[in-house]
Structure formats: C-alpha cells, structure tokens
Coordinates of C-alpha atoms in Angstrom, one line a residue:
Chain Y
M1 CA -26.7 -27.5 2.7
K2 CA -26.6 -29.6 5.8
K3 CA -24.2 -29.0 8.6
T4 CA -22.1 -32.1 8.0
Q5 CA -21.8 -31.2 4.3
R6 CA -20.7 -27.7 5.2
L7 CA -18.1 -29.0 7.6
V8 CA -16.7 -31.4 5.0
L9 CA -16.5 -28.5 2.6
Y10 CA -14.7 -26.3 5.1
V11 CA -12.1 -29.0 5.9
F12 CA -11.7 -29.7 2.2
I13 CA -11.1 -26.0 1.3
L14 CA -8.7 -25.5 4.3
T15 CA -6.7 -28.6 3.5
L16 CA -6.4 -27.5 -0.2
G17 CA -5.4 -24.1 1.0
A18 CA -2.7 -25.5 3.3
A19 CA -1.3 -27.6 0.5
W20 CA -1.3 -24.6 -1.8
I21 CA 0.7 -22.6 0.8
A22 CA 3.3 -25.4 1.1
Y23 CA 3.5 -25.8 -2.7
A24 CA 3.9 -22.0 -3.2
A25 CA 6.7 -21.9 -0.6
N26 CA 8.9 -24.0 -3.1
F27 CA 8.8 -21.3 -5.8
T28 CA 9.2 -18.2 -3.7
S29 CA 11.7 -15.9 -5.3
A30 CA 13.2 -12.6 -4.2
S31 CA 13.0 -9.6 -6.4
G32 CA 16.3 -8.1 -5.1
N33 CA 18.5 -9.4 -7.9
T34 CA 16.6 -7.6 -10.7
S35 CA 17.1 -3.9 -11.2
A36 CA 14.0 -1.7 -11.3
P37 CA 12.8 1.6 -9.8
Q38 CA 10.5 0.0 -7.3
T39 CA 10.6 -1.0 -3.6
G40 CA 12.4 -4.4 -3.2
F41 CA 14.5 -4.1 -6.3
T42 CA 18.1 -3.2 -6.8
A43 CA 18.3 0.5 -7.7
P44 CA 19.2 0.9 -11.4
D45 CA 22.8 2.1 -11.7
F46 CA 23.7 5.4 -13.5
M47 CA 26.7 7.6 -14.1
L48 CA 26.3 11.4 -14.4
Q49 CA 28.3 14.6 -14.1
S50 CA 27.7 16.9 -11.2
I51 CA 27.5 20.7 -11.5
D52 CA 31.2 20.9 -10.4
G53 CA 32.3 18.6 -13.2
K54 CA 32.9 15.4 -11.2
T55 CA 31.5 12.1 -12.4
Y56 CA 29.4 10.1 -9.9
A57 CA 28.0 6.5 -10.3
L58 CA 25.4 5.2 -8.0
S59 CA 27.3 1.9 -7.7
E60 CA 30.2 3.8 -6.1
F61 CA 28.0 4.2 -3.0
K62 CA 27.2 0.5 -2.3
G63 CA 27.6 0.1 1.5
S64 CA 26.1 3.6 2.1
A65 CA 22.5 4.6 2.6
V66 CA 21.6 6.7 -0.4
L67 CA 18.7 9.1 -1.2
V68 CA 18.3 9.7 -4.9
N69 CA 16.1 12.7 -5.3
L70 CA 14.8 13.6 -8.8
W71 CA 14.0 17.3 -9.1
A72 CA 13.8 20.4 -11.3
T73 CA 14.3 24.1 -10.4
W74 CA 10.8 25.0 -11.8
C75 CA 9.1 22.5 -9.5
P76 CA 7.7 24.2 -6.3
P77 CA 7.6 21.1 -4.0
C78 CA 11.2 20.2 -5.2
R79 CA 12.3 23.6 -4.0
A80 CA 10.4 23.4 -0.8
E81 CA 11.9 20.1 0.3
M82 CA 15.6 21.0 -0.5
P83 CA 16.3 22.7 2.9
A84 CA 15.0 19.6 4.8
I85 CA 17.1 17.3 2.6
E86 CA 20.2 19.5 3.2
K87 CA 19.6 19.5 6.9
M88 CA 19.2 15.7 7.0
Y89 CA 22.4 15.3 4.9
R90 CA 24.4 17.3 7.3
E91 CA 23.0 15.4 10.3
Y92 CA 23.4 11.9 9.0
Q93 CA 26.4 12.0 6.5
D94 CA 28.8 10.9 9.3
Q95 CA 26.8 7.7 9.6
G96 CA 27.1 6.9 5.9
F97 CA 24.2 8.7 4.4
V98 CA 24.6 10.1 0.9
V99 CA 22.3 12.3 -1.2
L100 CA 22.4 12.3 -5.0
A101 CA 20.1 15.1 -6.2
V102 CA 19.6 14.4 -9.9
N103 CA 18.4 17.5 -11.7
M104 CA 16.1 16.6 -14.7
T105 CA 18.2 19.0 -16.9
Y106 CA 16.6 17.7 -20.1
Q107 CA 13.4 19.4 -18.9
D108 CA 15.0 22.2 -17.0
D109 CA 17.1 25.3 -17.6
S110 CA 20.7 24.2 -16.9
A111 CA 21.8 27.7 -16.2
A112 CA 19.4 27.9 -13.3
V113 CA 20.8 24.8 -11.5
L114 CA 24.0 26.3 -10.0
P115 CA 22.3 29.5 -8.7
F116 CA 19.6 27.3 -7.2
A117 CA 22.2 25.2 -5.3
Q118 CA 24.0 28.4 -4.1
E119 CA 20.8 30.0 -3.0
Y120 CA 19.9 27.0 -0.8
N121 CA 23.5 26.3 0.3
L122 CA 23.3 22.7 -0.9
T123 CA 26.5 20.7 -0.1
F124 CA 25.5 17.3 -1.5
P125 CA 26.3 16.3 -5.1
I126 CA 23.9 17.8 -7.7
L127 CA 23.9 15.7 -10.8
L128 CA 22.8 16.8 -14.3
D129 CA 20.6 14.4 -16.3
E130 CA 20.9 16.1 -19.7
K131 CA 19.8 13.1 -21.8
S132 CA 17.1 11.5 -19.6
V133 CA 19.4 8.7 -18.5
V134 CA 18.0 8.6 -14.9
G135 CA 14.6 9.9 -16.0
S136 CA 14.2 6.9 -18.3
A137 CA 15.8 4.3 -16.1
Y138 CA 13.7 5.3 -13.1
Q139 CA 10.5 5.7 -15.3
L140 CA 9.9 9.2 -13.9
R141 CA 6.2 10.0 -13.6
S142 CA 6.2 13.0 -11.2
L143 CA 8.5 15.5 -9.7
P144 CA 9.9 15.3 -7.1
T145 CA 10.4 11.6 -6.7
S146 CA 12.7 10.2 -4.0
Y147 CA 14.3 6.7 -3.8
F148 CA 15.6 5.6 -0.4
I149 CA 18.3 3.0 -1.1
N150 CA 19.7 0.8 1.7
R151 CA 23.3 -0.2 2.2
A152 CA 22.8 -3.4 0.0
G153 CA 21.7 -1.2 -2.9
V154 CA 18.1 -2.2 -2.7
I155 CA 15.3 0.4 -2.9
S156 CA 13.6 0.5 0.5
E157 CA 11.0 3.2 -0.2
V158 CA 9.8 5.4 -3.1
V159 CA 8.2 8.7 -2.3
V160 CA 6.4 10.2 -5.2
G161 CA 5.6 13.9 -4.9
G162 CA 6.4 16.3 -2.1
P163 CA 7.5 18.2 -0.3
M164 CA 8.7 15.6 2.1
A165 CA 8.4 16.5 5.8
E166 CA 11.6 16.5 7.9
A167 CA 10.1 13.8 10.1
L168 CA 9.4 11.6 7.1
L169 CA 12.9 12.0 5.8
R170 CA 14.2 11.2 9.3
T171 CA 12.2 7.9 9.6
R172 CA 13.2 6.7 6.1
I173 CA 16.9 7.6 6.5
E174 CA 17.1 5.8 9.9
Q175 CA 15.5 2.8 8.2
I176 CA 18.1 2.6 5.4
L177 CA 21.0 3.3 7.7
K178 CA 20.2 0.1 9.7
Chain S
M1 CA -5.6 7.4 -4.5
I2 CA -8.2 8.8 -7.0
L3 CA -9.3 5.3 -7.9
L4 CA -9.8 4.4 -4.2
I5 CA -11.8 7.6 -3.6
A6 CA -14.0 6.8 -6.6
A7 CA -14.4 3.2 -5.4
A8 CA -15.4 4.4 -2.0
W9 CA -18.0 6.8 -3.5
I10 CA -19.5 4.1 -5.8
G11 CA -19.4 1.5 -3.1
L12 CA -21.3 3.7 -0.6
S13 CA -23.9 4.7 -3.2
L14 CA -24.6 1.0 -3.9
A15 CA -24.6 0.1 -0.2
E16 CA -27.1 2.9 0.4
K17 CA -29.5 1.3 -2.0
R18 CA -29.8 -1.9 0.0
A19 CA -29.1 -0.6 3.5
E20 CA -32.7 -0.6 4.6
R21 CA -33.0 -4.2 3.6
H22 CA -30.7 -4.9 6.5
G23 CA -32.4 -2.6 8.9
V24 CA -29.8 0.2 8.7
S25 CA -30.9 3.7 7.6
K26 CA -29.1 5.5 4.8
E27 CA -28.1 8.2 7.3
D28 CA -26.5 5.7 9.7
L29 CA -24.7 4.1 6.9
N30 CA -23.3 7.4 5.7
N31 CA -22.4 8.5 9.2
I32 CA -20.6 5.3 10.2
T33 CA -18.6 5.4 7.0
F34 CA -17.8 9.1 7.3
Y35 CA -16.7 8.9 11.0
S36 CA -14.7 5.7 10.3
L37 CA -12.9 7.4 7.4
V38 CA -12.0 10.4 9.5
A39 CA -10.7 8.0 12.2
L40 CA -8.8 6.1 9.6
I41 CA -6.9 9.2 8.5
L42 CA -6.3 10.6 12.0
G43 CA -5.5 7.1 13.4
G44 CA -3.0 6.4 10.6
R45 CA -1.1 9.6 11.4
V46 CA -1.3 9.2 15.2
F47 CA 0.0 5.7 15.1
F48 CA 2.8 6.7 12.7
V49 CA 3.9 9.4 15.0
L50 CA 3.8 7.1 18.0
Q51 CA 5.8 4.5 16.1
N52 CA 8.5 7.1 15.1
L53 CA 8.3 9.3 18.2
S54 CA 12.0 10.1 18.2
A55 CA 11.8 11.6 14.7
F56 CA 8.8 13.8 15.6
V57 CA 10.4 15.0 18.8
K58 CA 13.2 16.4 16.7
S59 CA 10.7 17.7 14.0
P60 CA 7.4 18.2 15.8
L61 CA 5.8 20.3 13.0
G62 CA 5.9 17.1 10.9
I63 CA 2.9 15.9 12.8
F64 CA 0.8 18.4 10.7
S65 CA 2.5 17.7 7.4
I66 CA 0.2 17.0 4.5
N67 CA 2.5 14.2 3.3
P68 CA 0.4 11.0 2.9
D69 CA 3.4 8.8 3.5
L70 CA 3.3 9.6 7.3
F71 CA 0.7 6.9 7.7
E72 CA 0.5 3.6 9.7
P73 CA -2.2 1.3 8.1
T74 CA -2.7 -1.2 11.0
G75 CA -3.3 1.6 13.5
A76 CA -5.5 3.4 11.0
F77 CA -7.8 0.4 10.6
A78 CA -7.9 -0.3 14.3
A79 CA -8.9 3.4 14.9
A80 CA -11.6 3.1 12.2
G81 CA -12.9 -0.1 13.7
V82 CA -13.1 1.3 17.2
V83 CA -15.0 4.4 16.0
A84 CA -17.4 2.3 14.0
L85 CA -18.1 0.2 17.0
I86 CA -18.7 3.2 19.3
Y87 CA -21.0 4.8 16.7
G88 CA -22.9 1.5 16.2
Q89 CA -23.3 1.1 20.0
R90 CA -24.6 4.7 20.5
R91 CA -27.1 4.3 17.6
S92 CA -28.0 0.8 18.8
L93 CA -27.1 -0.6 15.3
K94 CA -27.1 -4.4 15.0
F95 CA -23.5 -5.6 14.5
W96 CA -24.0 -8.2 11.8
S97 CA -26.7 -6.4 10.0
T98 CA -24.5 -3.3 9.8
L99 CA -21.7 -5.3 8.4
D100 CA -24.1 -6.8 5.8
A101 CA -25.2 -3.4 4.8
L102 CA -21.5 -2.4 4.3
A103 CA -20.6 -5.5 2.3
P104 CA -21.2 -3.9 -1.1
F105 CA -19.0 -0.9 0.0
F106 CA -16.2 -3.2 1.0
S107 CA -16.5 -5.2 -2.2
I108 CA -16.3 -2.2 -4.5
L109 CA -13.4 -0.9 -2.4
A110 CA -11.6 -4.2 -3.1
I111 CA -12.1 -3.6 -6.8
G112 CA -10.7 -0.1 -6.5
L113 CA -7.7 -1.4 -4.6
G114 CA -6.9 -3.9 -7.4
L115 CA -7.2 -1.1 -10.0
S116 CA -5.0 1.2 -7.9
H117 CA -2.3 -1.5 -7.7
L118 CA -2.5 -1.9 -11.5
A119 CA -2.1 1.8 -12.0
S120 CA 0.8 2.2 -9.6
G121 CA 2.6 -1.1 -10.4
A122 CA 2.4 -2.2 -6.8
F123 CA 1.5 -5.8 -5.8
F124 CA 3.5 -7.0 -8.8
G125 CA 3.8 -10.6 -9.8
K126 CA 6.6 -13.1 -10.2
E127 CA 8.4 -13.5 -13.6
T128 CA 6.6 -15.8 -16.0
A129 CA 6.6 -16.9 -19.6
L130 CA 2.8 -17.3 -19.7
P131 CA 1.2 -15.6 -22.8
F132 CA -0.9 -13.3 -20.7
A133 CA 2.1 -12.0 -18.7
I134 CA 2.4 -8.2 -18.4
D135 CA 5.7 -6.3 -19.0
L136 CA 6.4 -4.5 -15.7
W137 CA 9.5 -3.5 -13.8
N138 CA 11.8 -4.8 -16.5
A139 CA 10.3 -8.3 -16.8
A140 CA 7.3 -10.3 -18.0
R141 CA 5.3 -10.9 -14.9
H142 CA 2.1 -12.5 -13.6
P143 CA -0.6 -9.8 -13.8
T144 CA -1.4 -10.2 -10.1
Q145 CA -3.1 -6.9 -10.1
I146 CA -5.5 -8.1 -12.8
Y147 CA -6.0 -11.4 -10.9
E148 CA -6.8 -9.3 -7.8
T149 CA -9.3 -7.1 -9.7
L150 CA -11.1 -10.0 -11.4
A151 CA -11.4 -11.8 -8.0
A152 CA -12.8 -8.7 -6.4
L153 CA -15.3 -8.3 -9.3
L154 CA -16.4 -11.9 -9.0
T155 CA -16.7 -11.5 -5.2
F156 CA -18.8 -8.3 -5.7
G157 CA -21.0 -10.2 -8.2
L158 CA -21.7 -13.0 -5.8
V159 CA -22.3 -10.8 -2.8
W160 CA -24.7 -8.6 -4.8
R161 CA -26.7 -11.7 -6.0
I162 CA -27.0 -13.3 -2.6
E163 CA -30.7 -13.6 -1.7
K164 CA -32.4 -11.6 1.0
N165 CA -33.4 -14.3 3.4
Q166 CA -30.0 -15.2 4.8
P167 CA -29.1 -15.0 8.5
P168 CA -27.6 -11.7 9.5
G169 CA -23.8 -11.6 8.9
F170 CA -24.0 -14.1 6.0
L171 CA -23.4 -11.4 3.3
F172 CA -20.4 -9.9 5.1
L173 CA -18.9 -13.3 5.9
A174 CA -19.4 -14.4 2.3
F175 CA -17.4 -11.3 1.2
A176 CA -14.7 -11.9 3.8
A177 CA -14.4 -15.6 3.0
L178 CA -14.2 -15.0 -0.8
T179 CA -11.7 -12.2 -0.3
A180 CA -9.5 -14.4 2.0
L181 CA -9.8 -17.3 -0.5
S182 CA -8.7 -15.1 -3.4
Q183 CA -5.8 -13.7 -1.4
L184 CA -4.7 -17.2 -0.4
V185 CA -4.5 -18.1 -4.1
I186 CA -3.1 -14.8 -5.6
Q187 CA -0.4 -14.1 -2.9
A188 CA 1.5 -17.1 -4.2
F189 CA 2.1 -15.3 -7.5
R190 CA 3.4 -12.0 -5.9
A191 CA 7.1 -11.2 -6.2
D192 CA 7.0 -8.7 -3.4
A193 CA 5.3 -10.9 -0.8
A194 CA 6.8 -11.0 2.7
V195 CA 8.1 -14.5 3.6
I196 CA 7.9 -15.8 7.1
F197 CA 10.1 -19.0 7.0
N198 CA 11.2 -21.6 4.5
G199 CA 9.6 -19.6 1.7
V200 CA 6.1 -19.6 3.3
I201 CA 4.3 -16.4 2.3
Q202 CA 3.0 -14.3 5.2
G203 CA -0.1 -13.1 3.3
Q204 CA -1.2 -16.6 2.5
V205 CA -0.9 -17.7 6.1
V206 CA -3.0 -14.7 7.2
A207 CA -5.5 -15.4 4.5
W208 CA -5.8 -19.1 5.5
F209 CA -6.5 -18.1 9.2
A210 CA -9.0 -15.5 8.1
L211 CA -10.8 -18.1 5.9
A212 CA -10.9 -20.5 8.9
L213 CA -12.3 -17.8 11.1
C214 CA -15.0 -17.0 8.5
F215 CA -16.0 -20.7 8.5
V216 CA -16.3 -20.7 12.3
L217 CA -18.3 -17.5 12.2
F218 CA -20.6 -18.9 9.4
E219 CA -21.5 -21.9 11.7
F220 CA -21.9 -19.5 14.6
R221 CA -24.4 -17.4 12.6
F222 CA -26.3 -20.4 11.3
K223 CA -26.6 -21.8 14.8
Q224 CA -27.9 -18.4 16.2
A225 CA -30.3 -18.1 13.3
Q226 CA -31.7 -21.6 14.0
N227 CA -32.0 -20.9 17.7
G228 CA -33.5 -17.4 17.2

C-alpha cells in the first residue's frame, strides 16, 4: 500500500471513530437506577432481624455510608477480618458509617452467632439471613464478601474474599463517606 | 485471576516459539516478562500505598497484607514498563523487535482479560432487547465481554498470521491498533463506562488517541525501514 493510500485510510478510520464517539454519547445511560449486587448499581434492599430481635432494612440507612459484610462463623477469613471491621466501625460511626454484618444463617449454625459476636465484642448490628434473602439477592459466590455502599445507596466497591486489611477498609470507608 | 495467569502462561509459550525470529532469545523474553511482572505486582502496591498514605500511616502493617485489592493499576503498569526498559537497555535489546516478540503474549493476555470479565460479570453491557443479549445483573444486556473476547481472538489471529518480512515494530503496532480500534467500538456498549462530558465515554476517547498514535508510529516505522 502506498503512503497516500495509507494516509487516506488513517483519516477515514479516525473520522469514522470520532463520529462513533459522538453517536455513542447520545445513548449513554447510567446503571445507578437499576438494583444489582455490582459496583455502580443501587444496592438491593433487604429487611432482616438482628440477633437482638430488632428489624433492620438497608433502605433505612440511605444518607449513611454502609458496609454490608456477608459472613459465617465457620469461615476463617470472616473471623479474621471482624476485629478490623469493629475497629473501623468505632472510629468512623460518628461520621455516618454503618456496618450491617449479615450472617449467612441458612448455611451456618444459628446457635454459634451470638457467642461469636460476644467473643469479638461486636457492637454493630448482626443480621440473620435464615432463608437466603440476602444470599440470593446479592448472588453470593464466596465468603466473606463485602459491599461498600455510598450515601446515595450505590455500591462503590465489592471485595470478594478476605480477610480485608485495616488499611483497605480505611481507604474504602473514606471513599464512601465523601 | 486464574484465567489471566493461564493466559499469561499460554501467551509466553507462544511468544517464545517466535522470539528468535525477532532477534530476541527465549531467555531474554522470559526474563523481561518475569521482571516486569514482579515490578507490576510491587509497583501496584507501592503506588496504592502512596495514593492512600494517611490510611497506611494509621495501619502500617497493611503494606504487607496479601489482599489483592490494595493495588493501583496505572502505577503498576508504569513500574512494569520502566523495569522492562531498564532490562532491555542492559541487555542491549532492540526496542521494536522486543515489542514484536511480545505481541503474541499481549494478544493472548487480551483474550484472557475478556474471559475473566465474562467470568466475573465485570465490563458489563447496556440493556438491550437483541436476541443475543445475556442475562446479567438483573437485566438482558449486550454481551460486551463476549465482544471483547471475540475481538481479542481476531486480533491474535491477525497478529499470528502477519508475515515475517515486516519492519520492526509492525507486529506490535498492529496488535495495539487493532486493540484500540476494538475498544473504540465496544466501549460504546458498556454500561459501566466512565463519562467525561455530555455523555462522551472516556474509554473511547483514550482508544481514539491510542489509535491515532499507532498510525503515526506506523508511518514512523515505515519511514525508518525505507531509510535503513
């Protein structure tokens, strides 16, 4: 191919590319209005009972920065990250940070949950998912899984697996508190 | 992650087979890849720490955490690039020939990236009523991950078939231009794409400039080949 032919081809492709960018700009849509357990989406709402018998709904906490942590007592990384979550909760709760630790009770021993919370001195709400309400809505694949939800109720980050380092928790919490 | 590791291994094995065609020994190809990967991992962590210094001052042991989320991709790639350049200079490797030798590695890595997006549900598409839509995140969506994988497969096929007697750099630039072109097209169908202004998608603009740069470099390489 001669140089002139190549230059014409370059200009043609780049012009077509620029036109495609302009065209695509007209049908850009945000994913924030749909609810799904993925970054950029509104976090699926749920309502569950806590170990002390109170009922909590995620939608109650709109305006707060929320960490939804899915866990089980038999899961070693879940156990390992709980002290760091508790520490962060105590440090940031005054700024509007909330933790909802959802125990996957349908695949756990419900009798072990309260002693676990007492052993680790957990002060945030521990919710019991006995019928896989959250497990299904959040399409749980691995334990622990943590969802960092910003003040607008949109998932800002999903961390699959653990244990989460304190520094990671801190960076993500400061991000959703903004 | 497993898909990316598998892709890196397959890509490196294929690149090795043709490395000597570009004047790069198998040993150099393996070393430059290994050192760059180490720099990628360490650089990603170092840049993440620097970016979130206040968090690590309060929890310094977090620097050594095995958590893969403590990673900054831009810094990681910059570190890998710098290490590759240093290694190449020390071993007197030719810049464009080395990139040509690595082109199959990059092409297979791009296929692995598409498959990893498909497995994780990342890079998801906009909602559509097309018959080939996939059901993902509570909606029928463009299968952008499949578009991405098919485009990467096509790119690999073309790069693999390019004949030997091309000017140095042609193979790598062909890979880069085809990848930029496919991203320019596919990014328009992404639902999670970052928007700069008035709906203009950031990834498309970056891809457009990358494509333009590839064209400039193509001409630069042709000119040098004619002169040399």
